[in-house]
Coordinates of C-alpha atoms in Angstrom, one line a residue:
M219 CA -1.0 52.7 106.8
S220 CA -2.6 50.4 104.2
Y221 CA -1.1 49.4 100.9
C222 CA -1.6 46.8 98.1
R223 CA 1.1 44.2 96.4
S224 CA 0.2 42.7 93.1
E225 CA 1.0 38.6 92.6
G226 CA 0.2 36.2 90.1
N227 CA 2.1 38.0 87.7
G228 CA -0.2 41.5 88.4
K229 CA -3.5 39.9 87.7
D230 CA -3.7 39.0 91.5
Q231 CA -3.7 42.6 94.1
I232 CA -3.5 41.8 97.7
I233 CA -4.2 44.9 99.8
F234 CA -2.9 45.2 103.4
V235 CA -5.3 47.1 106.0
T236 CA -4.5 48.3 108.8
K237 CA -7.5 48.3 111.6
E238 CA -8.1 52.3 111.6
D239 CA -8.8 51.9 108.2
H240 CA -11.3 49.3 108.5
D241 CA -12.7 51.6 111.2
T242 CA -14.1 54.0 109.3
P243 CA -16.8 53.3 107.0
S244 CA -15.7 52.2 103.7
K245 CA -15.7 55.1 100.8
A246 CA -16.2 52.0 97.2
L247 CA -18.6 53.0 95.2
I248 CA -20.5 49.6 94.2
S249 CA -23.0 49.8 91.2
L250 CA -26.1 47.9 91.0
S251 CA -26.8 48.7 87.7
P252 CA -28.1 46.0 85.9
D253 CA -26.6 47.5 82.6
E254 CA -22.6 47.5 83.6
D255 CA -21.0 44.1 83.4
E256 CA -23.9 42.4 81.9
E257 CA -23.6 40.6 79.0
P258 CA -26.0 40.8 76.4
G259 CA -28.9 37.4 76.0
L260 CA -29.9 35.9 72.8
I261 CA -31.7 39.5 71.6
L262 CA -29.6 42.1 71.2
P263 CA -30.8 45.4 72.5
N264 CA -31.1 47.1 69.0
G265 CA -32.9 43.4 68.3
D266 CA -30.7 41.7 66.6
I267 CA -29.6 38.0 67.4
N268 CA -26.4 38.1 69.3
W269 CA -25.2 34.5 67.5
E270 CA -22.2 34.3 70.1
C271 CA -24.9 34.1 73.2
P272 CA -23.9 30.7 74.9
C273 CA -28.0 29.9 75.3
L274 CA -27.4 28.7 71.6
G275 CA -24.9 26.0 72.4
G276 CA -23.0 26.2 69.3
M277 CA -25.8 25.4 67.5
A278 CA -24.9 29.4 65.2
S279 CA -21.1 27.7 64.4
G280 CA -21.4 24.3 64.6
P281 CA -21.7 21.8 60.6
C282 CA -25.4 23.3 60.5
G283 CA -24.5 26.9 61.5
V284 CA -25.9 27.8 58.4
P285 CA -28.5 26.5 58.4
F286 CA -30.2 27.4 61.7
R287 CA -29.0 30.6 61.2
E288 CA -31.1 31.4 58.0
A289 CA -34.0 29.2 60.4
F290 CA -33.5 31.5 63.1
S291 CA -33.1 34.3 62.0
C292 CA -36.6 33.5 59.1
F293 CA -38.6 33.0 62.9
H294 CA -37.3 35.9 64.6
Y295 CA -37.9 38.2 62.3
S296 CA -41.3 36.7 60.7
E297 CA -44.2 39.0 61.2
A298 CA -46.7 36.0 59.9
D299 CA -49.6 34.6 61.7
P300 CA -48.4 32.6 63.1
K301 CA -45.0 33.8 64.1
G302 CA -42.7 32.0 62.1
S303 CA -45.4 30.1 60.1
D304 CA -43.3 31.2 56.9
C305 CA -40.1 29.4 57.8
Y306 CA -41.3 26.1 56.8
E307 CA -38.5 25.9 53.8
Q308 CA -35.4 27.1 56.2
F309 CA -36.5 25.0 59.3
K310 CA -36.6 22.2 56.4
Q311 CA -33.5 23.0 55.3
M312 CA -32.3 22.2 58.9
Q313 CA -33.5 19.2 60.0
D314 CA -32.2 17.9 56.6
C315 CA -28.6 19.8 58.2
M316 CA -29.0 18.0 61.2
S317 CA -30.0 14.1 60.2
S318 CA -26.7 14.7 57.8
Y319 CA -24.8 14.5 60.8
P320 CA -25.8 12.3 63.6
D321 CA -23.7 12.2 65.8
V322 CA -23.3 15.5 66.2
Y323 CA -27.3 16.3 66.7
P324 CA -28.9 12.6 67.9
S325 CA -32.6 13.0 67.3
K326 CA -34.7 12.9 70.4
D327 CA -35.7 9.3 70.2
E328 CA -31.9 8.5 70.4
E329 CA -31.2 10.2 73.0
E330 CA -34.4 8.3 74.7
D331 CA -32.8 4.8 73.5
E332 CA -29.7 5.4 75.2
N333 CA -31.0 6.8 78.8
I334 CA -33.4 4.3 78.5
A335 CA -30.4 1.8 78.3
E336 CA -27.9 3.8 80.9
K337 CA -31.0 3.2 83.5
Q338 CA -31.5 -1.0 82.2
E339 CA -27.5 -1.2 83.2
A340 CA -27.5 1.0 86.0
D341 CA -30.0 -0.9 87.4
A342 CA -28.5 -4.0 86.6
S343 CA -25.5 -3.5 88.4
E344 CA -27.1 -2.3 91.0
T345 CA -29.4 -5.6 90.9
T346 CA -26.4 -7.6 90.8
E347 CA -24.4 -5.3 93.4
T348 CA -27.7 -6.0 95.9
E349 CA -27.7 -9.9 95.1
R350 CA -23.6 -10.2 95.8
D351 CA -24.3 -8.1 98.6
N352 CA -27.3 -10.9 100.3
M353 CA -25.1 -13.7 99.1
I354 CA -22.4 -12.4 101.8
E355 CA -24.6 -11.7 104.4
S356 CA -25.8 -15.5 103.9
E357 CA -22.2 -16.7 103.4
Q358 CA -22.0 -14.4 106.7
S359 CA -24.5 -15.1 108.9
K360 CA -24.0 -19.5 108.1
Q361 CA -20.7 -19.0 109.4
S362 CA -21.1 -17.2 112.4
T363 CA -24.3 -20.2 113.1
V364 CA -21.6 -22.5 112.6
D365 CA -19.2 -20.7 115.3
V366 CA -21.8 -20.8 117.5
S367 CA -22.7 -24.8 117.3
K368 CA -18.8 -25.6 117.4
S369 CA -18.5 -24.0 121.1

């Protein structure tokens, strides 16, 4: 006979079953409906913007959250052709705000410069390690040559 026990302050359940329980097919119902337990994406079913979407990376709540939301909303609801061409002012305000917080919103050029500097440091470190390894091998080779000549 099977039974269930709760552990971990009730958050975990351990189910013990017998061999007979496993002999009969399961009667568990599993829903394959994509609607259940699926978190909404960037755009909610009603067409509104989901400001809580992790895909926004916190942009909607950062120091420039208001200008970001205004620019993004303008673009989302824009009916201009091309889409968003009527949102220049909102995006300019967002860009001005972001440039006021370079530590929070680094420019693409700064990120590329950092990546290049990191790669150069890694290459230099790798070269130094390779040179050190070559020197060690050279010293070991000299020692083995000396040891052979002594014999």
